[in-house]
Short mmCIF file of C-alpha atoms in Angstrom, two decimals:
data_model
loop_
_atom_site.label_atom_id
_atom_site.label_comp_id
_atom_site.label_asym_id
_atom_site.label_seq_id
_atom_site.Cartn_x
_atom_site.Cartn_y
_atom_site.Cartn_z
CA MET A 10 -4.16 8.08 12.06
CA ILE A 11 -7.23 10.16 12.74
CA ASP A 12 -10.10 8.12 14.10
CA ARG A 13 -13.42 8.76 12.43
CA ARG A 14 -15.29 10.37 15.32
CA SER A 15 -12.48 12.78 16.22
CA PHE A 16 -11.96 13.78 12.62
CA ILE A 17 -15.63 14.43 11.98
CA ALA A 18 -16.06 16.43 15.16
CA ALA A 19 -13.06 18.57 14.29
CA SER A 20 -14.15 18.98 10.68
CA ILE A 21 -17.67 20.06 11.55
CA ALA A 22 -16.38 22.44 14.19
CA ALA A 23 -13.99 23.96 11.67
CA MET A 24 -16.75 24.47 9.11
CA LEU A 25 -19.05 26.04 11.67
CA ALA A 26 -16.26 28.33 12.82
CA ALA A 27 -15.75 29.39 9.23
CA GLY A 28 -19.41 30.27 9.02
CA GLY A 29 -20.59 27.50 6.74
CA THR A 30 -22.00 24.01 6.69
CA ALA A 31 -22.63 21.54 3.94
CA ALA A 32 -25.44 22.67 1.67
CA LYS A 33 -28.26 20.20 1.23
CA PRO A 34 -28.50 18.81 -2.30
CA GLN A 35 -31.51 19.60 -4.44
CA ARG A 36 -33.03 17.29 -7.05
CA GLN A 37 -30.65 15.19 -9.12
CA PRO A 38 -29.07 17.41 -11.80
CA GLN A 39 -28.77 16.36 -15.43
CA PRO A 40 -25.34 16.03 -17.03
CA GLN A 41 -23.96 16.86 -20.43
CA THR A 42 -22.35 13.83 -22.09
CA PHE A 43 -19.16 13.95 -24.16
CA ASP A 44 -17.01 11.46 -26.04
CA TYR A 45 -13.38 11.71 -24.93
CA GLY A 46 -12.12 9.02 -27.32
CA PRO A 47 -12.13 5.54 -25.76
CA ALA A 48 -15.47 6.12 -23.99
CA LYS A 49 -17.86 8.78 -22.72
CA LEU A 50 -17.99 11.04 -19.70
CA ASP A 51 -20.66 13.15 -18.01
CA ILE A 52 -20.15 16.71 -16.80
CA TYR A 53 -22.46 18.08 -14.11
CA ALA A 54 -22.24 21.83 -13.50
CA PRO A 55 -24.47 24.33 -11.69
CA ALA A 56 -26.24 26.94 -13.79
CA GLY A 57 -24.02 29.98 -14.22
CA ALA A 58 -20.97 28.16 -12.87
CA LYS A 59 -17.63 29.94 -13.18
CA ASN A 60 -14.21 28.81 -12.01
CA LEU A 61 -15.59 26.17 -9.64
CA PRO A 62 -13.43 23.32 -8.30
CA VAL A 63 -14.08 19.98 -9.97
CA VAL A 64 -14.40 16.41 -8.67
CA PHE A 65 -13.37 13.87 -11.34
CA PHE A 66 -14.82 10.47 -10.42
CA VAL A 67 -13.89 6.95 -11.58
CA HIS A 68 -16.38 4.19 -10.72
CA GLY A 69 -15.57 0.73 -9.40
CA GLY A 70 -16.68 -2.75 -10.43
CA THR A 71 -13.66 -5.10 -10.13
CA TRP A 72 -12.25 -3.63 -13.37
CA GLN A 73 -14.96 -5.62 -15.21
CA PHE A 74 -18.31 -3.93 -14.55
CA GLY A 75 -19.90 -0.59 -13.71
CA LYS A 76 -20.81 2.56 -15.57
CA ARG A 77 -20.48 6.30 -15.18
CA SER A 78 -24.14 6.79 -14.18
CA GLN A 79 -23.67 4.85 -10.92
CA VAL A 80 -22.90 7.89 -8.80
CA GLY A 81 -25.80 8.04 -6.33
CA ALA A 82 -26.15 11.41 -4.59
CA LYS A 83 -22.65 12.63 -5.49
CA PRO A 84 -23.62 15.06 -8.29
CA ALA A 85 -26.45 16.73 -6.38
CA PHE A 86 -24.44 17.00 -3.18
CA LEU A 87 -21.28 18.35 -4.79
CA LEU A 88 -23.08 20.85 -7.01
CA ALA A 89 -25.01 22.12 -3.98
CA ASN A 90 -21.67 22.68 -2.25
CA GLY A 91 -20.00 24.65 -5.02
CA PHE A 92 -18.34 22.01 -7.21
CA CYS A 93 -18.60 20.70 -10.73
CA PHE A 94 -18.68 16.91 -10.98
CA VAL A 95 -17.39 14.65 -13.74
CA THR A 96 -17.90 10.89 -13.99
CA ILE A 97 -16.35 8.71 -16.68
CA ASP A 98 -16.72 5.39 -18.40
CA TYR A 99 -13.60 3.43 -19.30
CA ARG A 100 -13.17 0.20 -21.21
CA MET A 101 -13.77 -2.94 -19.15
CA LEU A 102 -12.03 -6.28 -18.89
CA PRO A 103 -11.72 -8.41 -20.96
CA GLU A 104 -11.90 -5.82 -23.76
CA ALA A 105 -9.13 -3.80 -22.12
CA ASP A 106 -6.52 -4.74 -19.53
CA VAL A 107 -5.83 -2.66 -16.44
CA ALA A 108 -2.95 -0.80 -18.07
CA THR A 109 -5.29 0.29 -20.86
CA GLN A 110 -7.93 1.31 -18.33
CA ALA A 111 -5.38 3.56 -16.62
CA ASP A 112 -4.59 5.11 -20.00
CA ASP A 113 -8.33 5.71 -20.52
CA VAL A 114 -8.52 7.53 -17.18
CA GLU A 115 -5.61 9.75 -18.18
CA LYS A 116 -7.22 10.54 -21.55
CA ALA A 117 -10.51 11.43 -19.84
CA TYR A 118 -8.69 13.66 -17.37
CA ALA A 119 -6.82 15.41 -20.18
CA TYR A 120 -10.12 16.03 -21.97
CA VAL A 121 -11.67 17.46 -18.82
CA ARG A 122 -8.70 19.68 -18.05
CA ALA A 123 -8.77 21.07 -21.60
CA ASN A 124 -12.54 21.65 -21.69
CA ILE A 125 -13.92 22.12 -18.19
CA ALA A 126 -13.54 25.92 -18.15
CA ARG A 127 -16.33 26.33 -20.69
CA HIS A 128 -18.62 24.41 -18.32
CA GLY A 129 -17.73 26.61 -15.36
CA GLY A 130 -14.95 24.49 -13.84
CA ASP A 131 -11.43 25.50 -12.91
CA PRO A 132 -8.86 23.28 -14.69
CA ASP A 133 -6.32 24.03 -11.97
CA ARG A 134 -8.59 22.76 -9.19
CA ILE A 135 -9.50 19.23 -10.25
CA VAL A 136 -9.65 16.53 -7.58
CA GLY A 137 -9.39 12.89 -8.67
CA MET A 138 -11.74 10.52 -6.83
CA GLY A 139 -12.42 6.82 -7.23
CA HIS A 140 -14.02 3.87 -5.47
CA SER A 141 -12.77 0.26 -5.48
CA ALA A 142 -11.28 -0.46 -8.93
CA GLY A 143 -11.72 3.24 -9.67
CA CYS A 144 -9.82 4.03 -6.48
CA HIS A 145 -6.94 1.89 -7.72
CA LEU A 146 -6.99 3.59 -11.13
CA ILE A 147 -7.04 7.10 -9.64
CA ALA A 148 -4.24 6.18 -7.24
CA LEU A 149 -2.18 4.61 -10.03
CA THR A 150 -2.58 7.45 -12.50
CA GLY A 151 -2.21 10.12 -9.83
CA MET A 152 0.94 8.65 -8.34
CA ARG A 153 2.66 8.05 -11.69
CA GLY A 154 2.07 11.61 -12.85
CA GLY A 155 -0.66 10.80 -15.35
CA LEU A 156 -3.02 13.46 -13.98
CA PRO A 157 -0.89 16.60 -14.48
CA GLY A 158 -1.91 19.50 -12.30
CA VAL A 159 -4.33 17.44 -10.22
CA ALA A 160 -5.02 19.34 -7.01
CA ALA A 161 -5.78 16.42 -4.69
CA LEU A 162 -6.80 12.75 -4.63
CA ILE A 163 -9.67 11.00 -2.83
CA LEU A 164 -9.06 7.24 -2.61
CA ASP A 165 -12.06 5.24 -1.49
CA ASP A 166 -11.41 1.64 -0.48
CA THR A 167 -9.09 -0.63 -2.42
CA ARG A 168 -6.52 -3.28 -1.54
CA ALA A 169 -4.58 -2.78 -4.77
CA TYR A 170 -2.04 -0.20 -3.63
CA ASP A 171 0.92 -2.63 -3.57
CA LEU A 172 0.22 -5.85 -5.46
CA ALA A 173 3.38 -7.68 -4.43
CA ALA A 174 2.66 -6.95 -0.76
CA LEU A 175 -0.94 -8.03 -1.28
CA SER A 176 0.30 -11.35 -2.64
CA ARG A 177 2.71 -11.86 0.27
CA ASN A 178 -0.15 -11.25 2.69
CA GLY A 179 -2.42 -13.80 1.03
CA GLY A 180 -4.71 -11.23 -0.55
CA MET A 181 -4.18 -12.11 -4.20
CA VAL A 182 -7.41 -14.09 -4.38
CA ARG A 183 -10.76 -13.98 -6.19
CA ALA A 184 -11.09 -10.89 -8.39
CA TYR A 185 -7.56 -9.71 -7.64
CA ALA A 186 -6.08 -13.03 -8.76
CA ARG A 187 -8.05 -12.91 -12.00
CA VAL A 188 -7.33 -9.30 -12.82
CA PHE A 189 -3.67 -9.26 -11.78
CA SER A 190 -2.74 -12.76 -12.95
CA ASP A 191 0.72 -11.82 -14.27
CA PRO A 192 3.25 -11.04 -11.50
CA ALA A 193 5.50 -9.38 -14.08
CA GLN A 194 2.95 -6.54 -14.27
CA TRP A 195 2.49 -6.01 -10.55
CA ALA A 196 5.10 -3.31 -10.09
CA ALA A 197 3.87 -1.23 -13.03
CA LEU A 198 0.25 -1.51 -11.86
CA SER A 199 0.91 -0.75 -8.18
CA PRO A 200 0.38 2.86 -7.07
CA ALA A 201 2.97 2.29 -4.34
CA SER A 202 5.66 1.78 -6.99
CA TYR A 203 5.47 5.46 -7.86
CA VAL A 204 5.77 6.79 -4.32
CA ASP A 205 9.46 7.37 -4.82
CA GLY A 206 10.37 10.35 -2.68
CA ARG A 207 8.45 13.03 -4.56
CA THR A 208 5.76 14.93 -2.71
CA HIS A 209 2.37 14.03 -4.17
CA PRO A 210 -0.90 16.00 -4.11
CA PRO A 211 -2.83 16.03 -0.82
CA THR A 212 -4.47 12.63 -0.51
CA PHE A 213 -7.56 11.46 1.38
CA ILE A 214 -7.60 7.69 1.93
CA ALA A 215 -10.72 5.94 3.22
CA TYR A 216 -11.12 2.26 4.03
CA SER A 217 -14.10 0.06 4.90
CA ARG A 218 -14.26 -3.00 7.11
CA ALA A 219 -13.83 -5.33 4.10
CA ASP A 220 -10.92 -7.75 4.29
CA GLY A 221 -7.48 -6.19 4.07
CA ARG A 222 -8.65 -2.64 3.45
CA GLU A 223 -7.37 -1.14 6.71
CA GLU A 224 -3.96 -2.81 6.46
CA GLN A 225 -3.34 -1.87 2.84
CA SER A 226 -4.66 1.67 3.24
CA THR A 227 -2.65 2.31 6.39
CA ALA A 228 0.54 1.05 4.78
CA PHE A 229 -0.01 3.20 1.71
CA ALA A 230 -0.74 6.26 3.84
CA LYS A 231 2.47 5.70 5.82
CA ARG A 232 4.47 5.40 2.61
CA LEU A 233 2.99 8.62 1.24
CA ARG A 234 3.53 10.53 4.46
CA ALA A 235 7.22 9.59 4.38
CA THR A 236 7.53 11.71 1.22
CA GLY A 237 6.06 14.76 2.92
CA THR A 238 2.69 14.33 1.24
CA ALA A 239 -0.29 15.58 3.25
CA VAL A 240 -2.46 12.52 3.96
CA THR A 241 -5.82 12.16 5.69
CA LEU A 242 -6.61 8.56 6.65
CA PHE A 243 -10.30 7.95 7.35
CA ASP A 244 -11.41 5.04 9.49
CA GLY A 245 -14.46 3.79 7.62
CA SER A 246 -14.81 0.53 9.50
CA ALA A 247 -18.46 1.38 10.10
CA TYR A 248 -19.01 0.88 6.36
CA THR A 249 -19.12 -2.09 4.03
CA HIS A 250 -17.17 -1.93 0.79
CA MET A 251 -20.36 -0.92 -1.03
CA SER A 252 -21.88 1.46 1.51
CA ILE A 253 -18.69 3.53 1.81
CA ASN A 254 -19.38 4.62 -1.76
CA ARG A 255 -23.18 4.37 -1.89
CA ASP A 256 -23.78 6.60 1.14
CA PHE A 257 -21.70 9.52 -0.10
CA GLY A 258 -23.83 12.67 -0.27
CA GLU A 259 -26.57 11.33 1.99
CA ASP A 260 -27.68 13.40 4.99
CA GLY A 261 -25.63 12.70 8.11
CA ASP A 262 -23.03 10.54 6.36
CA ALA A 263 -19.70 10.75 8.21
CA LEU A 264 -17.47 10.09 5.20
CA THR A 265 -19.27 12.80 3.23
CA ALA A 266 -18.59 15.34 5.99
CA ALA A 267 -14.94 14.34 6.20
CA THR A 268 -14.50 14.45 2.44
CA LEU A 269 -16.14 17.87 2.19
CA ALA A 270 -13.85 19.20 4.92
CA PHE A 271 -10.86 17.83 2.96
CA LEU A 272 -12.11 19.42 -0.25
CA LYS A 273 -12.64 22.77 1.44
CA SER A 274 -9.12 22.66 2.85
CA THR A 275 -7.51 21.87 -0.50
CA VAL A 276 -9.46 23.39 -3.37
CA ALA A 277 -12.63 25.22 -2.31
#
């Protein structure tokens, strides 16, 4: 595992050696909104964009709350650094169960891959990113092959990588117990179930100091690495579960620097 300080120091040094640093974001850009079927999504793209890599973001909210506009500084920061940014809504519990939410994510991704070129994005350089429940959904869909051609994955702070293991470790409580109440569904809804020997896209896994995040993230990273998948594990124990997402794109944020270095090494 790479500890946070060492990784950031190395990442910043590498970017400086390459002659570039993170560009500072300008004012918050305005998106274009589209209906992909089950819900809507927003596409943020710089003026005159052409063949830029794309970050495809899925918000959190315990599978029950949240909306696509809750993205903080992400759009401004990523556009300033040469990316398009997409953020999606998906149907919430209790209207839709988690399996349906995963299907919504895959439909949104398919829409983006089919249409992003006319907004200046490169459909062959899309990175899936999610926080909390969105992290679980990106991990699930990415691991099971539901995001065809996805270039990389950024997984930001969930315990829901392996639901059976979570239950054995006493973590199937509160929101997890409500959302994943049927043990018969745990295997199908666990990203770890699909780590079956195939090499998966390069994956960046971050965890906060919230209960169980380090243990579950570390175990998932180890399982992925055993397949030959390139994995970066970020020690985000300086963050809460909320700040690890909220602070992304802010000046001086360590996770932002590490994520940008990962993006530059995979798709930029």
